[in-house]
């Protein structure tokens, strides 16, 4: 069974632009979570989607948004990019919201210049 | 608030020596606990998890961890370090019914030949 896939793996953007990252969960998994990883703040929860509905949201500004499609694939969008948005963005999937084990993708490395 | 503390941002051991990575959590109820490993430019891989069954948990690659409620700890150990163990290790907690993982700051493990 294929693992969690994320595209693209690397992105370079400039301040003020917007970006969309994509995540395809493991087949059959309906829950997708997003995390931001930076050297200063570590791993921080962004949001989780289940059945196309956002179930939980971390403490990030409204510039960070996401959505989930009927096939469970998820996208996250960051608008008006800032230098501090440079990070590794990790996606994780699990079967359902009652399952405690999350499976992580390889991440998308976003660099904002 | 949920929190996880990993003592020591960097740990260095010799090949063949004992590996001990420390993790303490804050909670008034038993949580689910996890150890993840991250190799350079990769996502997170689950090493092991505690979900209120046996307090001594065995994981992949020879790692194990013991849940000690009285000490609110979940330290990760491996009897004999191997060069391939060099990576960053994250302890994480997921409280029952919660929808997100809360991570420690990570411990970078270096293996000296």
JSON list of N, CA and C in Angstrom, two decimals, chain A residues 5 8 11 25-26 29 31 42 50 58 64-65 74-75 79 85 87 95 99 101 105 110-111:
[
{"chain": "A", "resi": 5, "resn": "UNK", "atom": "N", "xyz": [1.72, 10.75, 0.22]},
{"chain": "A", "resi": 5, "resn": "UNK", "atom": "CA", "xyz": [2.54, 11.48, -0.75]},
{"chain": "A", "resi": 5, "resn": "UNK", "atom": "C", "xyz": [2.23, 12.96, -0.68]},
{"chain": "A", "resi": 8, "resn": "UNK", "atom": "N", "xyz": [4.42, 19.74, -4.15]},
{"chain": "A", "resi": 8, "resn": "UNK", "atom": "CA", "xyz": [5.74, 19.32, -4.57]},
{"chain": "A", "resi": 8, "resn": "UNK", "atom": "C", "xyz": [6.63, 19.04, -3.37]},
{"chain": "A", "resi": 11, "resn": "UNK", "atom": "N", "xyz": [9.70, 23.97, -2.86]},
{"chain": "A", "resi": 11, "resn": "UNK", "atom": "CA", "xyz": [9.10, 25.16, -3.45]},
{"chain": "A", "resi": 11, "resn": "UNK", "atom": "C", "xyz": [9.89, 26.38, -3.02]},
{"chain": "A", "resi": 25, "resn": "UNK", "atom": "N", "xyz": [-3.44, 11.04, 1.05]},
{"chain": "A", "resi": 25, "resn": "UNK", "atom": "CA", "xyz": [-3.29, 10.12, 2.19]},
{"chain": "A", "resi": 25, "resn": "UNK", "atom": "C", "xyz": [-3.17, 8.67, 1.73]},
{"chain": "A", "resi": 26, "resn": "UNK", "atom": "N", "xyz": [-2.86, 7.82, 2.67]},
{"chain": "A", "resi": 26, "resn": "UNK", "atom": "CA", "xyz": [-2.86, 6.39, 2.42]},
{"chain": "A", "resi": 26, "resn": "UNK", "atom": "C", "xyz": [-4.28, 5.98, 2.01]},
{"chain": "A", "resi": 29, "resn": "UNK", "atom": "N", "xyz": [-7.58, 5.97, 4.19]},
{"chain": "A", "resi": 29, "resn": "UNK", "atom": "CA", "xyz": [-7.52, 6.92, 5.30]},
{"chain": "A", "resi": 29, "resn": "UNK", "atom": "C", "xyz": [-8.39, 8.13, 4.98]},
{"chain": "A", "resi": 31, "resn": "UNK", "atom": "N", "xyz": [-8.73, 10.82, 7.36]},
{"chain": "A", "resi": 31, "resn": "UNK", "atom": "CA", "xyz": [-8.31, 11.98, 8.14]},
{"chain": "A", "resi": 31, "resn": "UNK", "atom": "C", "xyz": [-6.93, 12.44, 7.68]},
{"chain": "A", "resi": 42, "resn": "UNK", "atom": "N", "xyz": [9.78, 24.26, 16.14]},
{"chain": "A", "resi": 42, "resn": "UNK", "atom": "CA", "xyz": [9.59, 22.81, 16.14]},
{"chain": "A", "resi": 42, "resn": "UNK", "atom": "C", "xyz": [8.39, 22.41, 15.30]},
{"chain": "A", "resi": 50, "resn": "UNK", "atom": "N", "xyz": [-11.41, 15.86, 8.14]},
{"chain": "A", "resi": 50, "resn": "UNK", "atom": "CA", "xyz": [-12.03, 14.53, 8.08]},
{"chain": "A", "resi": 50, "resn": "UNK", "atom": "C", "xyz": [-13.34, 14.68, 7.33]},
{"chain": "A", "resi": 58, "resn": "UNK", "atom": "N", "xyz": [-5.00, 24.67, 14.62]},
{"chain": "A", "resi": 58, "resn": "UNK", "atom": "CA", "xyz": [-3.96, 25.15, 15.51]},
{"chain": "A", "resi": 58, "resn": "UNK", "atom": "C", "xyz": [-3.95, 26.66, 15.56]},
{"chain": "A", "resi": 64, "resn": "UNK", "atom": "N", "xyz": [-3.30, 30.92, 6.63]},
{"chain": "A", "resi": 64, "resn": "UNK", "atom": "CA", "xyz": [-3.15, 29.47, 6.46]},
{"chain": "A", "resi": 64, "resn": "UNK", "atom": "C", "xyz": [-4.54, 28.85, 6.37]},
{"chain": "A", "resi": 65, "resn": "UNK", "atom": "N", "xyz": [-4.80, 28.19, 5.30]},
{"chain": "A", "resi": 65, "resn": "UNK", "atom": "CA", "xyz": [-6.11, 27.55, 5.14]},
{"chain": "A", "resi": 65, "resn": "UNK", "atom": "C", "xyz": [-5.92, 26.20, 4.46]},
{"chain": "A", "resi": 74, "resn": "UNK", "atom": "N", "xyz": [-5.93, 16.29, 0.28]},
{"chain": "A", "resi": 74, "resn": "UNK", "atom": "CA", "xyz": [-6.05, 17.58, 0.97]},
{"chain": "A", "resi": 74, "resn": "UNK", "atom": "C", "xyz": [-5.06, 18.57, 0.37]},
{"chain": "A", "resi": 75, "resn": "UNK", "atom": "N", "xyz": [-5.43, 19.81, 0.44]},
{"chain": "A", "resi": 75, "resn": "UNK", "atom": "CA", "xyz": [-4.53, 20.89, 0.06]},
{"chain": "A", "resi": 75, "resn": "UNK", "atom": "C", "xyz": [-4.48, 21.90, 1.19]},
{"chain": "A", "resi": 79, "resn": "UNK", "atom": "N", "xyz": [-1.45, 32.27, 1.99]},
{"chain": "A", "resi": 79, "resn": "UNK", "atom": "CA", "xyz": [-1.51, 33.50, 1.20]},
{"chain": "A", "resi": 79, "resn": "UNK", "atom": "C", "xyz": [-0.57, 34.55, 1.79]},
{"chain": "A", "resi": 85, "resn": "UNK", "atom": "N", "xyz": [7.37, 32.02, 7.04]},
{"chain": "A", "resi": 85, "resn": "UNK", "atom": "CA", "xyz": [6.60, 30.85, 6.61]},
{"chain": "A", "resi": 85, "resn": "UNK", "atom": "C", "xyz": [7.51, 29.77, 6.02]},
{"chain": "A", "resi": 87, "resn": "UNK", "atom": "N", "xyz": [9.53, 26.76, 5.90]},
{"chain": "A", "resi": 87, "resn": "UNK", "atom": "CA", "xyz": [9.41, 25.62, 6.81]},
{"chain": "A", "resi": 87, "resn": "UNK", "atom": "C", "xyz": [9.26, 24.35, 6.00]},
{"chain": "A", "resi": 95, "resn": "UNK", "atom": "N", "xyz": [-6.73, 6.53, 9.66]},
{"chain": "A", "resi": 95, "resn": "UNK", "atom": "CA", "xyz": [-7.98, 5.96, 9.18]},
{"chain": "A", "resi": 95, "resn": "UNK", "atom": "C", "xyz": [-9.17, 6.86, 9.50]},
{"chain": "A", "resi": 99, "resn": "UNK", "atom": "N", "xyz": [-8.61, 6.99, 15.51]},
{"chain": "A", "resi": 99, "resn": "UNK", "atom": "CA", "xyz": [-7.36, 6.26, 15.42]},
{"chain": "A", "resi": 99, "resn": "UNK", "atom": "C", "xyz": [-6.22, 7.13, 15.90]},
{"chain": "A", "resi": 101, "resn": "UNK", "atom": "N", "xyz": [-2.84, 6.52, 15.61]},
{"chain": "A", "resi": 101, "resn": "UNK", "atom": "CA", "xyz": [-1.59, 6.47, 14.86]},
{"chain": "A", "resi": 101, "resn": "UNK", "atom": "C", "xyz": [-1.69, 7.25, 13.57]},
{"chain": "A", "resi": 105, "resn": "UNK", "atom": "N", "xyz": [3.89, 11.94, 5.64]},
{"chain": "A", "resi": 105, "resn": "UNK", "atom": "CA", "xyz": [4.50, 12.02, 4.33]},
{"chain": "A", "resi": 105, "resn": "UNK", "atom": "C", "xyz": [5.90, 12.60, 4.44]},
{"chain": "A", "resi": 110, "resn": "UNK", "atom": "N", "xyz": [9.26, 24.49, 1.92]},
{"chain": "A", "resi": 110, "resn": "UNK", "atom": "CA", "xyz": [8.92, 25.80, 1.36]},
{"chain": "A", "resi": 110, "resn": "UNK", "atom": "C", "xyz": [9.96, 26.82, 1.80]},
{"chain": "A", "resi": 111, "resn": "UNK", "atom": "N", "xyz": [10.53, 27.49, 0.82]},
{"chain": "A", "resi": 111, "resn": "UNK", "atom": "CA", "xyz": [11.46, 28.58, 1.10]},
{"chain": "A", "resi": 111, "resn": "UNK", "atom": "C", "xyz": [10.85, 29.87, 0.58]}
]
